Amino acid sequence: MDRDVAIIGGSMTKFGQRDAWIRELLAQAGEECLADAGVAPGDVEHVYVSNMASGEFEGQTGIMNAVAHDLGLMPAYSQRIDQTSSSGGAGIYGAWQSIASGASDMTLLVGGEKMTHKGTGGATDIIASITHPAEYKHGVTLPSFAGMTARHYLERFDAPRDSLAKVAVKNHKNGVDNPKAQFQKEIDVETALESPIIADPLRLYDFCPITDGSSALMFCPVEVAEQYTDEYVVVSGIGGATDTHVVHERDDPTTMGGVVESGQTAYERAGLGPEDVDVAELHDMFTILEFLQMEGLDFAEKGEAWKHVEEGRTEKDGELPINTSGGLKSKGHPLGASGVAQGYEIYEQLVGEAGPRQVEADTGLACNVGGFGNCVITTIMEAR
Amino acid sequence: MDRDVAIIGGSMTKFGQRDAWIRELLAQAGEECLADAGVAPGDVEHVYVSNMASGEFEGQTGIMNAVAHDLGLMPAYSQRIDQTSSSGGAGIYGAWQSIASGASDMTLLVGGEKMTHKGTGGATDIIASITHPAEYKHGVTLPSFAGMTARHYLERFDAPRDSLAKVAVKNHKNGVDNPKAQFQKEIDVETALESPIIADPLRLYDFCPITDGSSALMFCPVEVAEQYTDEYVVVSGIGGATDTHVVHERDDPTTMGGVVESGQTAYERAGLGPEDVDVAELHDMFTILEFLQMEGLDFAEKGEAWKHVEEGRTEKDGELPINTSGGLKSKGHPLGASGVAQGYEIYEQLVGEAGPRQVEADTGLACNVGGFGNCVITTIMEAR
């Protein structure tokens, strides 16, 4: 590896239902990130835009070009990165490679998605276009995979249904302290358990919402970072992995191979293990996913993540706070933005700018899941 | 820069109207590239898929996941790269960064697009979605930009209309020797000049066709390449740049800033100049673009590219053969595949596998243009 990669600034728009198009959301986050990092537009050499489907959602493509134009970054190199729901994490990996390879000395990553104007059904249809035709024709969507997996997990590991609801309760509680989150609203276990069934046994509060929003991060080599600020983080480990496109071909529905593989690579590159992680953002698109990632990343033994949640170990004041930002559940999930926003939360925690969400942390991890574990990126950051 | 980046194999499907979906086209090119490079699926660490719009064309997204699955590459990291018509060139840059950064020791790049089922009008609509809303609402498409630019160029530089037709004639002639090209058909100047007007003064034969197809390349560090083969090329220089999203904001419509900037970066990184290039693939989506790239890359003085064409200097037996593959004009232009296929032609020329198209060349250049010069990638390769 050539050069250590630093993050020197970040931003996030308000997540929720926004009266703005994707170009405007990306420009807003990009502008705020430039200001936060103290970087002049002319100093940006590469721009990566994480986005799954601006063409399908809005009939607007070429948005990397739009971002470079709107922020006055020309002639900086610009490119779009898509990895469906993990496009943001893939953007972090792309930005990391641009710096580590020497291709760029200053890379702006902006992730975003504009979804709410399509409604829940329209957005779910677009998201379902990632599934393999062999499964798509049977009408499966990501929520239906989640329902089947949750049922299997609860039965196999004798886990109480409440434990899934408690993930939602925790993440909603954390979201109250995040003014950028879509929801600042506590819920209780009863509310979650009595909400409408979506994909049995999962109910409304087991699912993240449909969201508009954007988030950005600024990357550069450590030696450049030091010219800008004393407060930066280092991306010390990052790994990405792919699992089967046909979900039913997997050996064990409760193991996400991409989580395991990407986590191992990230831990190896950082020279760290799960015990070194102080704070984590996991991809809780569905509550069950928080369990699968906790186990795939070795924060919990197989089949025991639910016990950690029951015991409060993943609360903000627990031994490993998970989703201090509110997670996708409460913060919202604008596809291309989510992985970047996960990175932004870890960045804020490590530089001590998380305000009422602040925990004590020197090392953080983010896990961004595309599809139903089809593509996964795990990133480890350390305070310097 | 960390590690020298080599290309050790490549492939290209037949370009044209194909009775196969994007997943099948990508898998075919990927499989042939693995075989050509002699690389086992298990040795691939990263997979990049260059594609602009599989969602808009086919309602299928997540195609990087499909490629990894169909070729049995899991758990290799996979990601889609979009830069509209220059997605293939952006893929080369992405693959280059993955190797140079140390993130991967073996990266497969597959580019492709399935377009013909939408018809010329449907495909042109999807492509036009890259334009800025400020121009889109006035009905401009890429062909209309090309017509306006061609008229300006011919008048300003007193160039004969014939010179544009001669670009088409040359590229069609070269395409006869490329069995993978969409057309193997010579045309004469009269045919080009008498074909239907599309965007005055440009006529049917000034435009590339709508095409289905895929192309692939295999990248690794030079030290790894040497374990596989004696015949490889090195990507010694590569640069990418962005121009304004709003085309009419540019100072000079006959200068593509992205071509100039990306070319300068590529020359600098390679330590070479235009005089060192022995063969080039330029993005002749429209004949006028071949002139603008020749001038932007300093193969010709400003306003004089047409003279080189008139004098036959860019013919296969000329001093700088351009588009020996047949170019986009004759080979076809499946958006995400084109930049990869340009790289594949240069690779074949440099390793001496271009068959009847073979020219004498140690150094080659490919220039891939997104939008109307909105994003551009220039790549320089050298035989070793």
PDB file of N, CA and C in Angstrom, chain A residues 74-77, chain B residues 239-244 247 250-265 289 292-293 295-297 302 367 369-370 372-378:
ATOM      1  N   MET A  74     -14.365  21.660 -12.271  1.00  0.00           N
ATOM      2  CA  MET A  74     -13.685  21.320 -13.518  1.00  0.00           C
ATOM      3  C   MET A  74     -12.274  21.886 -13.497  1.00  0.00           C
ATOM      4  N   PRO A  75     -11.279  21.205 -14.077  1.00  0.00           N
ATOM      5  CA  PRO A  75     -11.402  19.974 -14.857  1.00  0.00           C
ATOM      6  C   PRO A  75     -11.245  18.682 -14.042  1.00  0.00           C
ATOM      7  N   ALA A  76     -11.550  18.697 -12.741  1.00  0.00           N
ATOM      8  CA  ALA A  76     -11.378  17.490 -11.926  1.00  0.00           C
ATOM      9  C   ALA A  76     -12.044  16.291 -12.596  1.00  0.00           C
ATOM     10  N   TYR A  77     -11.438  15.146 -12.413  1.00  0.00           N
ATOM     11  CA  TYR A  77     -12.006  13.901 -12.923  1.00  0.00           C
ATOM     12  C   TYR A  77     -13.273  13.563 -12.141  1.00  0.00           C
TER      13      TYR A  77
ATOM     14  N   GLY B 239      -5.318   9.643 -17.743  1.00  0.00           N
ATOM     15  CA  GLY B 239      -5.846  10.860 -17.142  1.00  0.00           C
ATOM     16  C   GLY B 239      -7.316  11.021 -17.493  1.00  0.00           C
ATOM     17  N   GLY B 240      -8.053  11.619 -16.579  1.00  0.00           N
ATOM     18  CA  GLY B 240      -9.472  11.871 -16.833  1.00  0.00           C
ATOM     19  C   GLY B 240      -9.800  13.302 -16.460  1.00  0.00           C
ATOM     20  N   ALA B 241     -10.767  13.881 -17.135  1.00  0.00           N
ATOM     21  CA  ALA B 241     -11.144  15.269 -16.845  1.00  0.00           C
ATOM     22  C   ALA B 241     -12.601  15.519 -17.200  1.00  0.00           C
ATOM     23  N   THR B 242     -13.157  16.517 -16.564  1.00  0.00           N
ATOM     24  CA  THR B 242     -14.563  16.890 -16.725  1.00  0.00           C
ATOM     25  C   THR B 242     -14.655  18.280 -17.340  1.00  0.00           C
ATOM     26  N   ASP B 243     -15.597  18.460 -18.254  1.00  0.00           N
ATOM     27  CA  ASP B 243     -15.885  19.798 -18.793  1.00  0.00           C
ATOM     28  C   ASP B 243     -17.267  20.230 -18.299  1.00  0.00           C
ATOM     29  N   THR B 244     -17.704  21.405 -18.672  1.00  0.00           N
ATOM     30  CA  THR B 244     -19.001  21.919 -18.217  1.00  0.00           C
ATOM     31  C   THR B 244     -20.133  20.958 -18.578  1.00  0.00           C
ATOM     32  N   VAL B 247     -23.263  22.605 -22.144  1.00  0.00           N
ATOM     33  CA  VAL B 247     -22.309  22.664 -23.253  1.00  0.00           C
ATOM     34  C   VAL B 247     -22.120  24.088 -23.763  1.00  0.00           C
ATOM     35  N   ARG B 250     -19.213  26.706 -22.762  1.00  0.00           N
ATOM     36  CA  ARG B 250     -17.783  26.579 -23.103  1.00  0.00           C
ATOM     37  C   ARG B 250     -17.310  27.736 -23.972  1.00  0.00           C
ATOM     38  N   ASP B 251     -16.071  28.137 -23.765  1.00  0.00           N
ATOM     39  CA  ASP B 251     -15.538  29.303 -24.476  1.00  0.00           C
ATOM     40  C   ASP B 251     -15.463  29.052 -25.976  1.00  0.00           C
ATOM     41  N   ASP B 252     -14.962  27.874 -26.336  1.00  0.00           N
ATOM     42  CA  ASP B 252     -14.721  27.602 -27.757  1.00  0.00           C
ATOM     43  C   ASP B 252     -15.332  26.238 -28.093  1.00  0.00           C
ATOM     44  N   PRO B 253     -16.385  26.239 -28.907  1.00  0.00           N
ATOM     45  CA  PRO B 253     -17.060  24.963 -29.185  1.00  0.00           C
ATOM     46  C   PRO B 253     -16.189  23.956 -29.924  1.00  0.00           C
ATOM     47  N   THR B 254     -15.057  24.394 -30.471  1.00  0.00           N
ATOM     48  CA  THR B 254     -14.197  23.443 -31.186  1.00  0.00           C
ATOM     49  C   THR B 254     -13.065  22.906 -30.311  1.00  0.00           C
ATOM     50  N   THR B 255     -13.054  23.320 -29.042  1.00  0.00           N
ATOM     51  CA  THR B 255     -12.058  22.775 -28.120  1.00  0.00           C
ATOM     52  C   THR B 255     -12.775  21.974 -27.051  1.00  0.00           C
ATOM     53  N   MET B 256     -12.432  20.694 -26.929  1.00  0.00           N
ATOM     54  CA  MET B 256     -12.991  19.897 -25.858  1.00  0.00           C
ATOM     55  C   MET B 256     -11.996  19.912 -24.703  1.00  0.00           C
ATOM     56  N   GLY B 257     -12.313  20.699 -23.688  1.00  0.00           N
ATOM     57  CA  GLY B 257     -11.399  20.877 -22.562  1.00  0.00           C
ATOM     58  C   GLY B 257     -11.026  19.559 -21.901  1.00  0.00           C
ATOM     59  N   GLY B 258     -11.982  18.642 -21.834  1.00  0.00           N
ATOM     60  CA  GLY B 258     -11.719  17.348 -21.203  1.00  0.00           C
ATOM     61  C   GLY B 258     -10.705  16.524 -21.969  1.00  0.00           C
ATOM     62  N   VAL B 259     -10.708  16.676 -23.298  1.00  0.00           N
ATOM     63  CA  VAL B 259      -9.722  15.970 -24.119  1.00  0.00           C
ATOM     64  C   VAL B 259      -8.329  16.542 -23.842  1.00  0.00           C
ATOM     65  N   VAL B 260      -8.242  17.859 -23.851  1.00  0.00           N
ATOM     66  CA  VAL B 260      -6.953  18.522 -23.627  1.00  0.00           C
ATOM     67  C   VAL B 260      -6.391  18.152 -22.263  1.00  0.00           C
ATOM     68  N   GLU B 261      -7.235  18.298 -21.227  1.00  0.00           N
ATOM     69  CA  GLU B 261      -6.769  18.069 -19.847  1.00  0.00           C
ATOM     70  C   GLU B 261      -6.405  16.610 -19.612  1.00  0.00           C
ATOM     71  N   SER B 262      -7.269  15.695 -20.049  1.00  0.00           N
ATOM     72  CA  SER B 262      -6.986  14.278 -19.809  1.00  0.00           C
ATOM     73  C   SER B 262      -5.756  13.844 -20.597  1.00  0.00           C
ATOM     74  N   GLY B 263      -5.599  14.401 -21.801  1.00  0.00           N
ATOM     75  CA  GLY B 263      -4.427  14.070 -22.614  1.00  0.00           C
ATOM     76  C   GLY B 263      -3.144  14.548 -21.953  1.00  0.00           C
ATOM     77  N   GLN B 264      -3.166  15.781 -21.450  1.00  0.00           N
ATOM     78  CA  GLN B 264      -1.964  16.311 -20.790  1.00  0.00           C
ATOM     79  C   GLN B 264      -1.571  15.454 -19.597  1.00  0.00           C
ATOM     80  N   THR B 265      -2.581  15.074 -18.787  1.00  0.00           N
ATOM     81  CA  THR B 265      -2.283  14.231 -17.620  1.00  0.00           C
ATOM     82  C   THR B 265      -1.702  12.889 -18.059  1.00  0.00           C
ATOM     83  N   LEU B 289     -15.968  14.586 -34.058  1.00  0.00           N
ATOM     84  CA  LEU B 289     -15.220  14.347 -32.814  1.00  0.00           C
ATOM     85  C   LEU B 289     -13.799  13.858 -33.087  1.00  0.00           C
ATOM     86  N   LEU B 292     -11.750  16.944 -33.399  1.00  0.00           N
ATOM     87  CA  LEU B 292     -11.562  17.660 -32.127  1.00  0.00           C
ATOM     88  C   LEU B 292     -10.573  16.924 -31.222  1.00  0.00           C
ATOM     89  N   GLN B 293     -10.617  15.590 -31.243  1.00  0.00           N
ATOM     90  CA  GLN B 293      -9.666  14.840 -30.418  1.00  0.00           C
ATOM     91  C   GLN B 293      -8.250  14.889 -30.989  1.00  0.00           C
ATOM     92  N   GLU B 295      -6.919  17.268 -32.486  1.00  0.00           N
ATOM     93  CA  GLU B 295      -6.364  18.587 -32.138  1.00  0.00           C
ATOM     94  C   GLU B 295      -6.164  18.724 -30.632  1.00  0.00           C
ATOM     95  N   GLY B 296      -7.106  18.226 -29.856  1.00  0.00           N
ATOM     96  CA  GLY B 296      -6.995  18.330 -28.392  1.00  0.00           C
ATOM     97  C   GLY B 296      -5.834  17.518 -27.837  1.00  0.00           C
ATOM     98  N   LEU B 297      -5.474  16.454 -28.544  1.00  0.00           N
ATOM     99  CA  LEU B 297      -4.365  15.594 -28.100  1.00  0.00           C
ATOM    100  C   LEU B 297      -3.051  15.955 -28.791  1.00  0.00           C
ATOM    101  N   LYS B 302      -4.447  23.168 -34.138  1.00  0.00           N
ATOM    102  CA  LYS B 302      -5.821  23.647 -34.084  1.00  0.00           C
ATOM    103  C   LYS B 302      -6.335  24.005 -35.486  1.00  0.00           C
ATOM    104  N   CYS B 367      -8.731   7.447 -26.539  1.00  0.00           N
ATOM    105  CA  CYS B 367      -9.445   8.583 -25.961  1.00  0.00           C
ATOM    106  C   CYS B 367     -10.937   8.284 -26.008  1.00  0.00           C
ATOM    107  N   VAL B 369     -14.752   9.464 -24.893  1.00  0.00           N
ATOM    108  CA  VAL B 369     -15.453  10.720 -24.598  1.00  0.00           C
ATOM    109  C   VAL B 369     -16.860  10.435 -24.078  1.00  0.00           C
ATOM    110  N   GLY B 370     -17.189  10.994 -22.926  1.00  0.00           N
ATOM    111  CA  GLY B 370     -18.533  10.873 -22.366  1.00  0.00           C
ATOM    112  C   GLY B 370     -19.345  12.110 -22.675  1.00  0.00           C
ATOM    113  N   PHE B 372     -21.005  15.088 -24.544  1.00  0.00           N
ATOM    114  CA  PHE B 372     -20.390  15.838 -25.631  1.00  0.00           C
ATOM    115  C   PHE B 372     -19.083  16.456 -25.118  1.00  0.00           C
ATOM    116  N   GLY B 373     -18.164  15.542 -24.714  1.00  0.00           N
ATOM    117  CA  GLY B 373     -16.908  15.981 -24.121  1.00  0.00           C
ATOM    118  C   GLY B 373     -17.063  16.312 -22.644  1.00  0.00           C
ATOM    119  N   ASN B 374     -18.183  15.905 -22.037  1.00  0.00           N
ATOM    120  CA  ASN B 374     -18.456  16.241 -20.641  1.00  0.00           C
ATOM    121  C   ASN B 374     -17.447  15.582 -19.704  1.00  0.00           C
ATOM    122  N   CYS B 375     -17.120  14.325 -19.987  1.00  0.00           N
ATOM    123  CA  CYS B 375     -16.113  13.587 -19.220  1.00  0.00           C
ATOM    124  C   CYS B 375     -15.236  12.861 -20.238  1.00  0.00           C
ATOM    125  N   VAL B 376     -13.952  12.907 -20.054  1.00  0.00           N
ATOM    126  CA  VAL B 376     -13.049  12.282 -21.031  1.00  0.00           C
ATOM    127  C   VAL B 376     -11.935  11.533 -20.299  1.00  0.00           C
ATOM    128  N   ILE B 377     -11.587  10.365 -20.836  1.00  0.00           N
ATOM    129  CA  ILE B 377     -10.455   9.588 -20.315  1.00  0.00           C
ATOM    130  C   ILE B 377      -9.468   9.345 -21.445  1.00  0.00           C
ATOM    131  N   THR B 378      -8.209   9.631 -21.214  1.00  0.00           N
ATOM    132  CA  THR B 378      -7.169   9.291 -22.182  1.00  0.00           C
ATOM    133  C   THR B 378      -6.196   8.306 -21.549  1.00  0.00           C
TER     134      THR B 378
END
